Every structure is written in structure tokens, then in C-alpha cells.
Amino acid sequence: MAEPFTLYKLIILYMLEKVDFPLTNSQISEFILDKGYTTYFKLQRAIAELSESGFIREESTHSRTFYHLTEEGAETIQYFRNKISPAIQSDIDEFLKEKHYELKNEVSVKADYFPNGNMEYSVRCQVMENQFPLIDLTITVPSEAEAQTVANNWNKKNQEVYALIMQNLL
């Protein structure tokens, strides 16, 4: 088995290799911390080192960070997969199987905001499927507080909004 800190990195790479969508920090943390493999701070250091080394790619919004496996990360996990014990691989596979829909749904809904040139904020709301947007909506609001509210509400009510739009356009 790999050295403990190397093992944490391999677990992260293995998890990302097993899914066809990015994972959030909280999703990765949920598995590793619930299993008691390491502490939060060591896990964050492992994630940071994987990102700095180019094995994973970060995609950040105001509220979440998504992690994608890079080509270098995929090659690395293929080569070092045998350093993860079969028991840990089985635990990861079971976690991903049990939570697949929940994990995928959580990362398919995205909302981010940014200041635009008119002293207002643009809020970009998306629902993604297989890395393509089902809906990609940008709304302009007058303040950052309203931008945060729209982003938070999109995360809660995206299905209702999407259904309403489709009902009115079809």
C-alpha cells in the first residue's frame, strides 16, 4: 500500500476517474472524512498538491469548487491504481454507486455571479448534462446581495424554473 499522504491523493484521483462529472470538495470530503482515512486539513493539502501538479483541474464559483481529472491525473491513476487496496477501492465504488444520482445532480446545477460594466451584477444560472448546458440563463440584477439571492434560489428551484420556461416556450 502507498504511503498515507500519497494514498489520499490516489483515492481522490480514483474517485474522479470513476465518475463522468466533476466532484466538489464537499463530495470528496464526505467520503474520505466519513471513512476516517485522514483529517480535513491533510485532505485539503492533498487536493491542493494534486491541483498544483496538474493532476486535477479546479473550476470555482462563489459558492463551490468543482474538481476535474486531467489527462495527467488519469494516466497517473492508471499506473498507480494497484497502490490502493482492494478494500478501499470497493468502499469508493460502493459510495459512488449508492450516491451516483445525488452526486451528479448536485454538480449539474451551477450558479455564479460577477459584476458587469453597468455597476450591476450578472448571474449565470446553468443546468448541465454530459458537460453541455440544458439551460444557460444570465440575469442582470442591481446589487451583489440580489445576485447571491438569485444564485442561491437557482440551486433550490432550478427544476421549477426550467419546467416553467419549457412549458411557456413549447
CSV table of N, CA and C in Angstrom, one decimal:
chain,number,residue,atom,x,y,z
A,1,MET,N,0.8,-1.2,0.0
A,1,MET,CA,0.0,0.0,0.0
A,1,MET,C,0.9,1.2,0.0
A,2,ALA,N,0.4,2.3,-0.6
A,2,ALA,CA,1.1,3.6,-0.7
A,2,ALA,C,1.3,4.2,0.7
A,3,GLU,N,2.2,5.2,0.8
A,3,GLU,CA,2.4,6.0,2.0
A,3,GLU,C,1.1,6.7,2.2
A,4,PRO,N,0.7,7.0,3.5
A,4,PRO,CA,-0.6,7.5,3.7
A,4,PRO,C,-1.0,8.8,2.9
A,5,PHE,N,-0.1,9.8,2.8
A,5,PHE,CA,-0.4,11.0,2.1
A,5,PHE,C,-0.5,10.8,0.6
A,6,THR,N,0.3,9.9,0.1
A,6,THR,CA,0.2,9.5,-1.3
A,6,THR,C,-1.1,8.8,-1.5
A,7,LEU,N,-1.5,7.9,-0.6
A,7,LEU,CA,-2.8,7.2,-0.7
A,7,LEU,C,-4.0,8.2,-0.8
A,8,TYR,N,-4.0,9.2,0.0
A,8,TYR,CA,-5.1,10.2,-0.1
A,8,TYR,C,-5.2,10.8,-1.5
A,9,LYS,N,-4.1,11.1,-2.0
A,9,LYS,CA,-4.1,11.7,-3.4
A,9,LYS,C,-4.6,10.6,-4.4
A,10,LEU,N,-4.2,9.4,-4.2
A,10,LEU,CA,-4.6,8.3,-5.2
A,10,LEU,C,-6.1,8.1,-5.0
A,11,ILE,N,-6.6,8.1,-3.8
A,11,ILE,CA,-8.1,8.0,-3.6
A,11,ILE,C,-8.9,9.1,-4.3
A,12,ILE,N,-8.4,10.3,-4.2
A,12,ILE,CA,-9.0,11.4,-4.9
A,12,ILE,C,-9.0,11.2,-6.4
A,13,LEU,N,-7.9,10.8,-7.0
A,13,LEU,CA,-7.8,10.5,-8.4
A,13,LEU,C,-8.7,9.4,-8.8
A,14,TYR,N,-8.7,8.3,-8.0
A,14,TYR,CA,-9.6,7.2,-8.3
A,14,TYR,C,-11.0,7.6,-8.3
A,15,MET,N,-11.4,8.4,-7.3
A,15,MET,CA,-12.8,8.8,-7.3
A,15,MET,C,-13.2,9.6,-8.5
A,16,LEU,N,-12.3,10.5,-8.9
A,16,LEU,CA,-12.6,11.4,-10.1
A,16,LEU,C,-12.6,10.5,-11.4
A,17,GLU,N,-11.8,9.5,-11.4
A,17,GLU,CA,-11.7,8.6,-12.6
A,17,GLU,C,-13.0,7.8,-12.8
A,18,LYS,N,-13.6,7.5,-11.7
A,18,LYS,CA,-14.8,6.6,-11.7
A,18,LYS,C,-16.1,7.3,-12.0
A,19,VAL,N,-16.1,8.6,-12.1
A,19,VAL,CA,-17.3,9.4,-12.5
A,19,VAL,C,-17.1,10.1,-13.8
A,20,ASP,N,-18.2,10.4,-14.4
A,20,ASP,CA,-18.2,11.2,-15.7
A,20,ASP,C,-18.6,12.6,-15.5
A,21,PHE,N,-18.4,13.1,-14.3
A,21,PHE,CA,-18.7,14.5,-14.0
A,21,PHE,C,-17.7,15.0,-12.9
A,22,PRO,N,-17.6,16.3,-12.7
A,22,PRO,CA,-16.7,16.7,-11.6
A,22,PRO,C,-17.3,16.5,-10.2
A,23,LEU,N,-16.4,16.4,-9.3
A,23,LEU,CA,-16.8,16.3,-7.9
A,23,LEU,C,-16.5,17.6,-7.1
A,24,THR,N,-17.3,17.9,-6.1
A,24,THR,CA,-17.0,19.1,-5.3
A,24,THR,C,-16.1,18.7,-4.2
A,25,ASN,N,-15.5,19.7,-3.5
A,25,ASN,CA,-14.7,19.5,-2.3
A,25,ASN,C,-15.5,18.8,-1.3
A,26,SER,N,-16.7,19.2,-1.1
A,26,SER,CA,-17.5,18.6,0.0
A,26,SER,C,-17.9,17.1,-0.4
A,27,GLN,N,-18.1,16.8,-1.6
A,27,GLN,CA,-18.3,15.4,-2.0
A,27,GLN,C,-17.1,14.5,-1.7
A,28,ILE,N,-16.0,15.0,-2.1
A,28,ILE,CA,-14.7,14.2,-1.9
A,28,ILE,C,-14.5,14.1,-0.4
A,29,SER,N,-14.7,15.2,0.3
A,29,SER,CA,-14.5,15.2,1.8
A,29,SER,C,-15.5,14.2,2.5
A,30,GLU,N,-16.7,14.2,2.0
A,30,GLU,CA,-17.7,13.3,2.6
A,30,GLU,C,-17.3,11.9,2.7
A,31,PHE,N,-16.7,11.4,1.6
A,31,PHE,CA,-16.3,10.0,1.6
A,31,PHE,C,-15.0,9.8,2.5
A,32,ILE,N,-14.0,10.6,2.2
A,32,ILE,CA,-12.7,10.4,2.9
A,32,ILE,C,-12.8,10.7,4.4
A,33,LEU,N,-13.5,11.7,4.8
A,33,LEU,CA,-13.6,12.0,6.2
A,33,LEU,C,-14.6,11.1,7.0
A,34,ASP,N,-15.7,10.7,6.3
A,34,ASP,CA,-16.6,9.8,6.9
A,34,ASP,C,-16.0,8.4,7.2
A,35,LYS,N,-15.1,8.0,6.3
A,35,LYS,CA,-14.4,6.7,6.4
A,35,LYS,C,-13.2,6.8,7.4
A,36,GLY,N,-12.9,8.1,7.8
A,36,GLY,CA,-11.8,8.3,8.8
A,36,GLY,C,-10.4,8.1,8.2
A,37,TYR,N,-10.3,8.2,6.9
A,37,TYR,CA,-9.0,8.0,6.3
A,37,TYR,C,-7.9,9.1,6.7
A,38,THR,N,-8.4,10.3,6.9
A,38,THR,CA,-7.5,11.4,7.3
A,38,THR,C,-8.3,12.5,7.8
A,39,THR,N,-7.5,13.6,8.1
A,39,THR,CA,-8.2,14.8,8.7
A,39,THR,C,-8.5,15.8,7.6
A,40,TYR,N,-9.4,16.7,7.9
A,40,TYR,CA,-9.8,17.7,6.9
A,40,TYR,C,-8.6,18.5,6.3
A,41,PHE,N,-7.7,18.9,7.2
A,41,PHE,CA,-6.5,19.7,6.7
A,41,PHE,C,-5.6,18.9,5.8
A,42,LYS,N,-5.3,17.7,6.2
A,42,LYS,CA,-4.5,16.8,5.3
A,42,LYS,C,-5.2,16.6,3.9
A,43,LEU,N,-6.5,16.4,4.0
A,43,LEU,CA,-7.2,16.2,2.7
A,43,LEU,C,-7.1,17.5,1.8
A,44,GLN,N,-7.2,18.6,2.4
A,44,GLN,CA,-7.2,19.9,1.7
A,44,GLN,C,-5.8,20.1,1.1
A,45,ARG,N,-4.8,19.7,1.9
A,45,ARG,CA,-3.4,19.8,1.4
A,45,ARG,C,-3.2,18.8,0.2
A,46,ALA,N,-3.8,17.6,0.2
A,46,ALA,CA,-3.7,16.6,-0.9
A,46,ALA,C,-4.3,17.2,-2.1
A,47,ILE,N,-5.5,17.8,-2.0
A,47,ILE,CA,-6.2,18.4,-3.1
A,47,ILE,C,-5.4,19.5,-3.7
A,48,ALA,N,-4.9,20.4,-2.9
A,48,ALA,CA,-4.1,21.5,-3.3
A,48,ALA,C,-2.8,21.0,-4.1
A,49,GLU,N,-2.2,20.0,-3.6
A,49,GLU,CA,-1.0,19.4,-4.3
A,49,GLU,C,-1.3,18.8,-5.6
A,50,LEU,N,-2.5,18.1,-5.7
A,50,LEU,CA,-2.9,17.5,-6.9
A,50,LEU,C,-3.2,18.6,-8.0
A,51,SER,N,-3.8,19.7,-7.5
A,51,SER,CA,-4.1,20.8,-8.4
A,51,SER,C,-2.8,21.5,-8.9
A,52,GLU,N,-1.9,21.7,-8.0
A,52,GLU,CA,-0.7,22.4,-8.3
A,52,GLU,C,0.2,21.5,-9.3
A,53,SER,N,0.1,20.2,-9.2
A,53,SER,CA,0.8,19.3,-10.0
A,53,SER,C,0.2,19.1,-11.3
A,54,GLY,N,-1.1,19.6,-11.5
A,54,GLY,CA,-1.8,19.4,-12.8
A,54,GLY,C,-2.5,18.1,-13.0
A,55,PHE,N,-2.7,17.3,-11.9
A,55,PHE,CA,-3.4,16.1,-11.9
A,55,PHE,C,-4.9,16.2,-11.9
A,56,ILE,N,-5.3,17.4,-11.2
A,56,ILE,CA,-6.7,17.7,-11.2
A,56,ILE,C,-6.9,19.2,-11.6
A,57,ARG,N,-8.0,19.6,-12.1
A,57,ARG,CA,-8.3,20.9,-12.5
A,57,ARG,C,-9.4,21.5,-11.7
A,58,GLU,N,-9.3,22.7,-11.2
A,58,GLU,CA,-10.3,23.3,-10.4
A,58,GLU,C,-11.2,24.2,-11.3
A,59,GLU,N,-12.5,24.2,-11.0
A,59,GLU,CA,-13.4,25.1,-11.6
A,59,GLU,C,-14.2,25.8,-10.4
A,60,SER,N,-14.0,27.1,-10.2
A,60,SER,CA,-14.6,27.7,-9.0
A,60,SER,C,-15.7,28.6,-9.3
A,61,THR,N,-16.7,28.7,-8.4
A,61,THR,CA,-17.7,29.7,-8.4
A,61,THR,C,-17.6,30.4,-7.1
A,62,HIS,N,-18.6,31.3,-6.8
A,62,HIS,CA,-18.5,31.9,-5.5
A,62,HIS,C,-18.8,31.0,-4.3
A,63,SER,N,-19.6,29.9,-4.6
A,63,SER,CA,-20.0,29.1,-3.5
A,63,SER,C,-19.4,27.7,-3.5
A,64,ARG,N,-18.8,27.2,-4.7
A,64,ARG,CA,-18.3,25.9,-4.7
A,64,ARG,C,-17.1,25.8,-5.6
A,65,THR,N,-16.3,24.7,-5.4
A,65,THR,CA,-15.2,24.4,-6.3
A,65,THR,C,-15.4,23.0,-6.8
A,66,PHE,N,-15.3,22.9,-8.1
A,66,PHE,CA,-15.5,21.6,-8.8
A,66,PHE,C,-14.1,21.1,-9.2
A,67,TYR,N,-13.9,19.8,-9.1
A,67,TYR,CA,-12.6,19.2,-9.5
A,67,TYR,C,-12.8,18.2,-10.6
A,68,HIS,N,-12.0,18.4,-11.6
A,68,HIS,CA,-12.0,17.5,-12.8
A,68,HIS,C,-10.7,16.8,-12.9
A,69,LEU,N,-10.7,15.6,-13.3
A,69,LEU,CA,-9.5,14.8,-13.6
A,69,LEU,C,-8.8,15.2,-14.9
A,70,THR,N,-7.5,15.5,-14.8
A,70,THR,CA,-6.8,15.9,-16.1
A,70,THR,C,-6.3,14.7,-16.7
A,71,GLU,N,-5.8,14.8,-17.9
A,71,GLU,CA,-5.2,13.7,-18.6
A,71,GLU,C,-4.0,13.1,-17.8
A,72,GLU,N,-3.2,14.0,-17.2
A,72,GLU,CA,-2.1,13.6,-16.4
A,72,GLU,C,-2.5,12.8,-15.2
A,73,GLY,N,-3.6,13.3,-14.6
A,73,GLY,CA,-4.2,12.6,-13.5
A,73,GLY,C,-4.7,11.2,-13.8
A,74,ALA,N,-5.4,11.1,-15.0
A,74,ALA,CA,-5.9,9.8,-15.5
A,74,ALA,C,-4.8,8.8,-15.7
A,75,GLU,N,-3.7,9.3,-16.3
A,75,GLU,CA,-2.5,8.4,-16.6
A,75,GLU,C,-1.9,7.9,-15.3
A,76,THR,N,-1.8,8.9,-14.3
A,76,THR,CA,-1.3,8.5,-13.0
A,76,THR,C,-2.1,7.5,-12.3
A,77,ILE,N,-3.4,7.6,-12.2
A,77,ILE,CA,-4.2,6.6,-11.5
A,77,ILE,C,-4.2,5.3,-12.2
A,78,GLN,N,-4.1,5.3,-13.5
A,78,GLN,CA,-4.0,4.0,-14.3
A,78,GLN,C,-2.7,3.3,-13.9
A,79,TYR,N,-1.6,4.0,-13.7
A,79,TYR,CA,-0.4,3.4,-13.4
A,79,TYR,C,-0.3,3.0,-11.9
A,80,PHE,N,-0.9,3.8,-11.0
A,80,PHE,CA,-0.7,3.5,-9.6
A,80,PHE,C,-2.0,3.0,-8.9
A,81,ARG,N,-3.0,2.6,-9.7
A,81,ARG,CA,-4.2,2.0,-9.1
A,81,ARG,C,-4.0,0.9,-8.1
A,82,ASN,N,-3.0,0.1,-8.4
A,82,ASN,CA,-2.7,-1.1,-7.5
A,82,ASN,C,-2.1,-0.7,-6.2
A,83,LYS,N,-1.8,0.6,-6.0
A,83,LYS,CA,-1.4,1.1,-4.7
A,83,LYS,C,-2.5,1.3,-3.7
A,84,ILE,N,-3.8,1.3,-4.2
A,84,ILE,CA,-4.9,1.4,-3.4
A,84,ILE,C,-5.5,0.0,-3.1
A,85,SER,N,-5.6,-0.3,-1.8
A,85,SER,CA,-6.0,-1.7,-1.5
A,85,SER,C,-7.4,-2.0,-2.1
A,86,PRO,N,-7.7,-3.3,-2.4
A,86,PRO,CA,-9.0,-3.7,-2.9
A,86,PRO,C,-10.1,-3.3,-2.0
A,87,ALA,N,-9.9,-3.3,-0.7
A,87,ALA,CA,-11.0,-2.9,0.2
A,87,ALA,C,-11.3,-1.4,0.1
A,88,ILE,N,-10.3,-0.6,-0.1
A,88,ILE,CA,-10.6,0.9,-0.3
A,88,ILE,C,-11.2,1.1,-1.6
A,89,GLN,N,-10.8,0.4,-2.6
A,89,GLN,CA,-11.4,0.6,-4.0
A,89,GLN,C,-12.9,0.2,-3.9
A,90,SER,N,-13.1,-0.9,-3.2
A,90,SER,CA,-14.5,-1.4,-3.0
A,90,SER,C,-15.4,-0.3,-2.3
A,91,ASP,N,-14.8,0.2,-1.2
A,91,ASP,CA,-15.5,1.3,-0.5
A,91,ASP,C,-15.8,2.5,-1.4
A,92,ILE,N,-14.9,2.9,-2.2
A,92,ILE,CA,-15.1,4.0,-3.1
A,92,ILE,C,-16.2,3.7,-4.1
A,93,ASP,N,-16.0,2.5,-4.7
A,93,ASP,CA,-17.0,2.0,-5.7
A,93,ASP,C,-18.4,2.0,-5.1
A,94,GLU,N,-18.6,1.5,-3.9
A,94,GLU,CA,-19.9,1.4,-3.3
A,94,GLU,C,-20.4,2.8,-3.0
A,95,PHE,N,-19.6,3.7,-2.5
A,95,PHE,CA,-20.0,5.1,-2.2
A,95,PHE,C,-20.5,5.7,-3.5
A,96,LEU,N,-19.8,5.6,-4.5
A,96,LEU,CA,-20.2,6.2,-5.8
A,96,LEU,C,-21.4,5.6,-6.4
A,97,LYS,N,-21.6,4.3,-6.2
A,97,LYS,CA,-22.8,3.6,-6.7
A,97,LYS,C,-24.0,4.1,-6.0
A,98,GLU,N,-23.9,4.1,-4.6
A,98,GLU,CA,-25.0,4.5,-3.8
A,98,GLU,C,-25.4,5.9,-4.0
A,99,LYS,N,-24.5,6.8,-4.2
A,99,LYS,CA,-24.7,8.2,-4.3
A,99,LYS,C,-24.7,8.8,-5.7
A,100,HIS,N,-24.6,8.0,-6.7
A,100,HIS,CA,-24.3,8.5,-8.1
A,100,HIS,C,-25.3,9.6,-8.5
A,101,TYR,N,-26.6,9.3,-8.3
A,101,TYR,CA,-27.6,10.3,-8.8
A,101,TYR,C,-27.5,11.6,-8.0
A,102,GLU,N,-27.3,11.5,-6.7
A,102,GLU,CA,-27.2,12.6,-5.8
A,102,GLU,C,-26.0,13.5,-6.1
A,103,LEU,N,-24.9,12.8,-6.3
A,103,LEU,CA,-23.6,13.5,-6.6
A,103,LEU,C,-23.7,14.2,-7.9
A,104,LYS,N,-24.2,13.5,-8.9
A,104,LYS,CA,-24.3,14.1,-10.3
A,104,LYS,C,-25.3,15.2,-10.3
A,105,ASN,N,-26.4,15.1,-9.7
A,105,ASN,CA,-27.4,16.2,-9.6
A,105,ASN,C,-26.8,17.4,-9.0
A,106,GLU,N,-26.1,17.2,-7.9
A,106,GLU,CA,-25.5,18.3,-7.1
A,106,GLU,C,-24.5,19.1,-8.0
A,107,VAL,N,-23.8,18.5,-8.8
A,107,VAL,CA,-22.8,19.2,-9.6
A,107,VAL,C,-23.3,19.7,-11.0
A,108,SER,N,-24.5,19.2,-11.4
A,108,SER,CA,-25.1,19.6,-12.7
A,108,SER,C,-25.7,21.0,-12.6
A,109,VAL,N,-26.0,21.4,-11.4
A,109,VAL,CA,-26.7,22.7,-11.3
A,109,VAL,C,-25.6,23.7,-10.8
A,110,LYS,N,-25.5,24.8,-11.6
A,110,LYS,CA,-24.4,25.8,-11.4
A,110,LYS,C,-25.0,27.2,-11.4
A,111,ALA,N,-24.6,28.0,-10.5
A,111,ALA,CA,-24.9,29.4,-10.4
A,111,ALA,C,-23.7,30.2,-10.0
A,112,ASP,N,-23.4,31.3,-10.7
A,112,ASP,CA,-22.3,32.1,-10.4
A,112,ASP,C,-22.7,33.5,-10.7
A,113,TYR,N,-22.1,34.5,-10.1
A,113,TYR,CA,-22.4,35.9,-10.4
A,113,TYR,C,-21.1,36.7,-10.5
A,114,PHE,N,-21.1,37.8,-11.2
A,114,PHE,CA,-20.0,38.7,-11.4
A,114,PHE,C,-20.5,40.1,-11.7
A,115,PRO,N,-19.6,41.1,-11.3
A,115,PRO,CA,-20.0,42.5,-11.7
A,115,PRO,C,-19.9,42.7,-13.2
A,116,ASN,N,-20.9,43.4,-13.8
A,116,ASN,CA,-20.8,43.7,-15.2
A,116,ASN,C,-20.4,45.2,-15.3
A,117,GLY,N,-20.3,45.7,-16.5
A,117,GLY,CA,-19.9,47.1,-16.7
A,117,GLY,C,-20.8,48.2,-16.3
A,118,ASN,N,-22.0,47.9,-15.9
A,118,ASN,CA,-23.0,48.9,-15.6
A,118,ASN,C,-23.3,49.1,-14.1
A,119,MET,N,-22.3,48.7,-13.3
A,119,MET,CA,-22.4,48.8,-11.8
A,119,MET,C,-23.6,47.9,-11.4
A,120,GLU,N,-23.8,46.8,-12.1
A,120,GLU,CA,-24.8,45.8,-11.7
A,120,GLU,C,-24.1,44.5,-11.7
A,121,TYR,N,-24.8,43.4,-11.4
A,121,TYR,CA,-24.3,42.1,-11.4
A,121,TYR,C,-25.0,41.2,-12.4
A,122,SER,N,-24.3,40.3,-13.0
A,122,SER,CA,-24.8,39.3,-13.9
A,122,SER,C,-24.8,38.0,-13.2
A,123,VAL,N,-25.9,37.3,-13.2
A,123,VAL,CA,-26.0,36.0,-12.5
A,123,VAL,C,-26.2,34.9,-13.6
A,124,ARG,N,-25.2,34.0,-13.7
A,124,ARG,CA,-25.3,33.0,-14.8
A,124,ARG,C,-25.8,31.7,-14.1
A,125,CYS,N,-26.9,31.2,-14.5
A,125,CYS,CA,-27.6,30.0,-14.0
A,125,CYS,C,-27.6,28.9,-15.1
A,126,GLN,N,-27.1,27.7,-14.7
A,126,GLN,CA,-27.0,26.6,-15.6
A,126,GLN,C,-27.5,25.3,-15.0
A,127,VAL,N,-27.9,24.5,-15.9
A,127,VAL,CA,-28.1,23.0,-15.6
A,127,VAL,C,-27.4,22.3,-16.7
A,128,MET,N,-26.4,21.5,-16.3
A,128,MET,CA,-25.5,20.8,-17.2
A,128,MET,C,-25.9,19.3,-17.3
A,129,GLU,N,-25.7,18.8,-18.5
A,129,GLU,CA,-25.8,17.3,-18.6
A,129,GLU,C,-24.8,16.9,-19.6
A,130,ASN,N,-23.9,16.0,-19.2
A,130,ASN,CA,-22.8,15.5,-20.0
A,130,ASN,C,-22.0,16.7,-20.5
A,131,GLN,N,-21.7,17.6,-19.7
A,131,GLN,CA,-20.8,18.8,-19.9
A,131,GLN,C,-21.5,19.8,-21.0
A,132,PHE,N,-22.7,19.6,-21.3
A,132,PHE,CA,-23.4,20.5,-22.2
A,132,PHE,C,-24.6,21.1,-21.4
A,133,PRO,N,-24.9,22.4,-21.6
A,133,PRO,CA,-26.0,23.0,-20.9
A,133,PRO,C,-27.4,22.6,-21.4
A,134,LEU,N,-28.2,22.2,-20.5
A,134,LEU,CA,-29.6,22.1,-20.8
A,134,LEU,C,-30.3,23.4,-20.8
A,135,ILE,N,-29.9,24.3,-19.9
A,135,ILE,CA,-30.3,25.7,-19.9
A,135,ILE,C,-29.1,26.5,-19.4
A,136,ASP,N,-29.0,27.7,-20.0
A,136,ASP,CA,-27.9,28.6,-19.7
A,136,ASP,C,-28.5,30.0,-19.7
A,137,LEU,N,-28.8,30.5,-18.5
A,137,LEU,CA,-29.6,31.7,-18.3
A,137,LEU,C,-28.8,32.8,-17.6
A,138,THR,N,-28.7,34.0,-18.1
A,138,THR,CA,-28.0,35.0,-17.5
A,138,THR,C,-29.0,36.1,-17.1
A,139,ILE,N,-29.0,36.6,-15.9
A,139,ILE,CA,-29.9,37.6,-15.4
A,139,ILE,C,-29.1,38.7,-14.8
A,140,THR,N,-29.5,40.0,-15.1
A,140,THR,CA,-28.8,41.1,-14.5
A,140,THR,C,-29.7,41.6,-13.3
A,141,VAL,N,-29.0,41.9,-12.2
A,141,VAL,CA,-29.6,42.4,-11.0
A,141,VAL,C,-28.8,43.6,-10.5
A,142,PRO,N,-29.4,44.5,-9.7
A,142,PRO,CA,-28.7,45.7,-9.4
A,142,PRO,C,-27.7,45.6,-8.3
A,143,SER,N,-27.7,44.6,-7.4
A,143,SER,CA,-26.8,44.5,-6.3
A,143,SER,C,-26.2,43.1,-6.1
A,144,GLU,N,-25.1,43.1,-5.4
A,144,GLU,CA,-24.4,41.8,-5.1
A,144,GLU,C,-25.3,40.9,-4.2
A,145,ALA,N,-26.0,41.6,-3.3
A,145,ALA,CA,-26.9,40.8,-2.4
A,145,ALA,C,-28.0,40.1,-3.2
A,146,GLU,N,-28.6,40.8,-4.2
A,146,GLU,CA,-29.6,40.2,-5.1
A,146,GLU,C,-29.0,39.1,-5.9
A,147,ALA,N,-27.8,39.3,-6.4
A,147,ALA,CA,-27.1,38.3,-7.2
A,147,ALA,C,-26.9,37.0,-6.3
A,148,GLN,N,-26.5,37.1,-5.1
A,148,GLN,CA,-26.4,36.0,-4.2
A,148,GLN,C,-27.7,35.3,-4.0
A,149,THR,N,-28.8,36.1,-3.8
A,149,THR,CA,-30.1,35.5,-3.6
A,149,THR,C,-30.5,34.7,-4.9
A,150,VAL,N,-30.3,35.3,-6.1
A,150,VAL,CA,-30.7,34.6,-7.3
A,150,VAL,C,-29.9,33.3,-7.4
A,151,ALA,N,-28.6,33.3,-7.2
A,151,ALA,CA,-27.8,32.1,-7.3
A,151,ALA,C,-28.2,31.1,-6.3
A,152,ASN,N,-28.5,31.5,-5.0
A,152,ASN,CA,-29.0,30.5,-4.0
A,152,ASN,C,-30.3,29.9,-4.4
A,153,ASN,N,-31.2,30.8,-4.9
A,153,ASN,CA,-32.6,30.3,-5.3
A,153,ASN,C,-32.5,29.4,-6.5
A,154,TRP,N,-31.6,29.7,-7.5
A,154,TRP,CA,-31.4,28.8,-8.6
A,154,TRP,C,-31.0,27.4,-8.2
A,155,ASN,N,-30.1,27.3,-7.2
A,155,ASN,CA,-29.7,26.0,-6.7
A,155,ASN,C,-30.9,25.2,-6.1
A,156,LYS,N,-31.9,25.9,-5.5
A,156,LYS,CA,-33.1,25.3,-4.9
A,156,LYS,C,-34.2,25.1,-5.9
A,157,LYS,N,-34.4,26.0,-6.8
A,157,LYS,CA,-35.6,26.0,-7.6
A,157,LYS,C,-35.4,25.8,-9.1
A,158,ASN,N,-34.2,25.3,-9.5
A,158,ASN,CA,-33.9,25.2,-11.0
A,158,ASN,C,-34.9,24.4,-11.7
A,159,GLN,N,-35.3,23.3,-11.1
A,159,GLN,CA,-36.2,22.4,-11.8
A,159,GLN,C,-37.6,23.0,-12.1
A,160,GLU,N,-38.1,23.8,-11.1
A,160,GLU,CA,-39.3,24.5,-11.3
A,160,GLU,C,-39.2,25.6,-12.4
A,161,VAL,N,-38.1,26.3,-12.4
A,161,VAL,CA,-37.9,27.4,-13.4
A,161,VAL,C,-37.7,26.8,-14.8
A,162,TYR,N,-37.0,25.7,-14.9
A,162,TYR,CA,-36.8,25.1,-16.2
A,162,TYR,C,-38.1,24.6,-16.7
A,163,ALA,N,-38.9,23.9,-15.9
A,163,ALA,CA,-40.2,23.4,-16.3
A,163,ALA,C,-41.1,24.5,-16.7
A,164,LEU,N,-41.1,25.6,-16.0
A,164,LEU,CA,-42.0,26.8,-16.4
A,164,LEU,C,-41.5,27.4,-17.7
A,165,ILE,N,-40.3,27.5,-17.9
A,165,ILE,CA,-39.8,28.1,-19.2
A,165,ILE,C,-40.1,27.1,-20.4
A,166,MET,N,-39.9,25.8,-20.2
A,166,MET,CA,-40.2,24.9,-21.2
A,166,MET,C,-41.8,24.9,-21.5
A,167,GLN,N,-42.5,24.9,-20.5
A,167,GLN,CA,-44.0,25.0,-20.6
A,167,GLN,C,-44.4,26.2,-21.4
A,168,ASN,N,-43.8,27.3,-21.2
A,168,ASN,CA,-44.2,28.5,-21.9
A,168,ASN,C,-43.6,28.7,-23.3
A,169,LEU,N,-42.5,28.0,-23.6
A,169,LEU,CA,-41.9,28.1,-24.9
A,169,LEU,C,-42.3,27.0,-25.8
A,170,LEU,N,-42.8,25.9,-25.3
A,170,LEU,CA,-43.2,24.8,-26.2
A,170,LEU,C,-44.7,24.8,-26.5
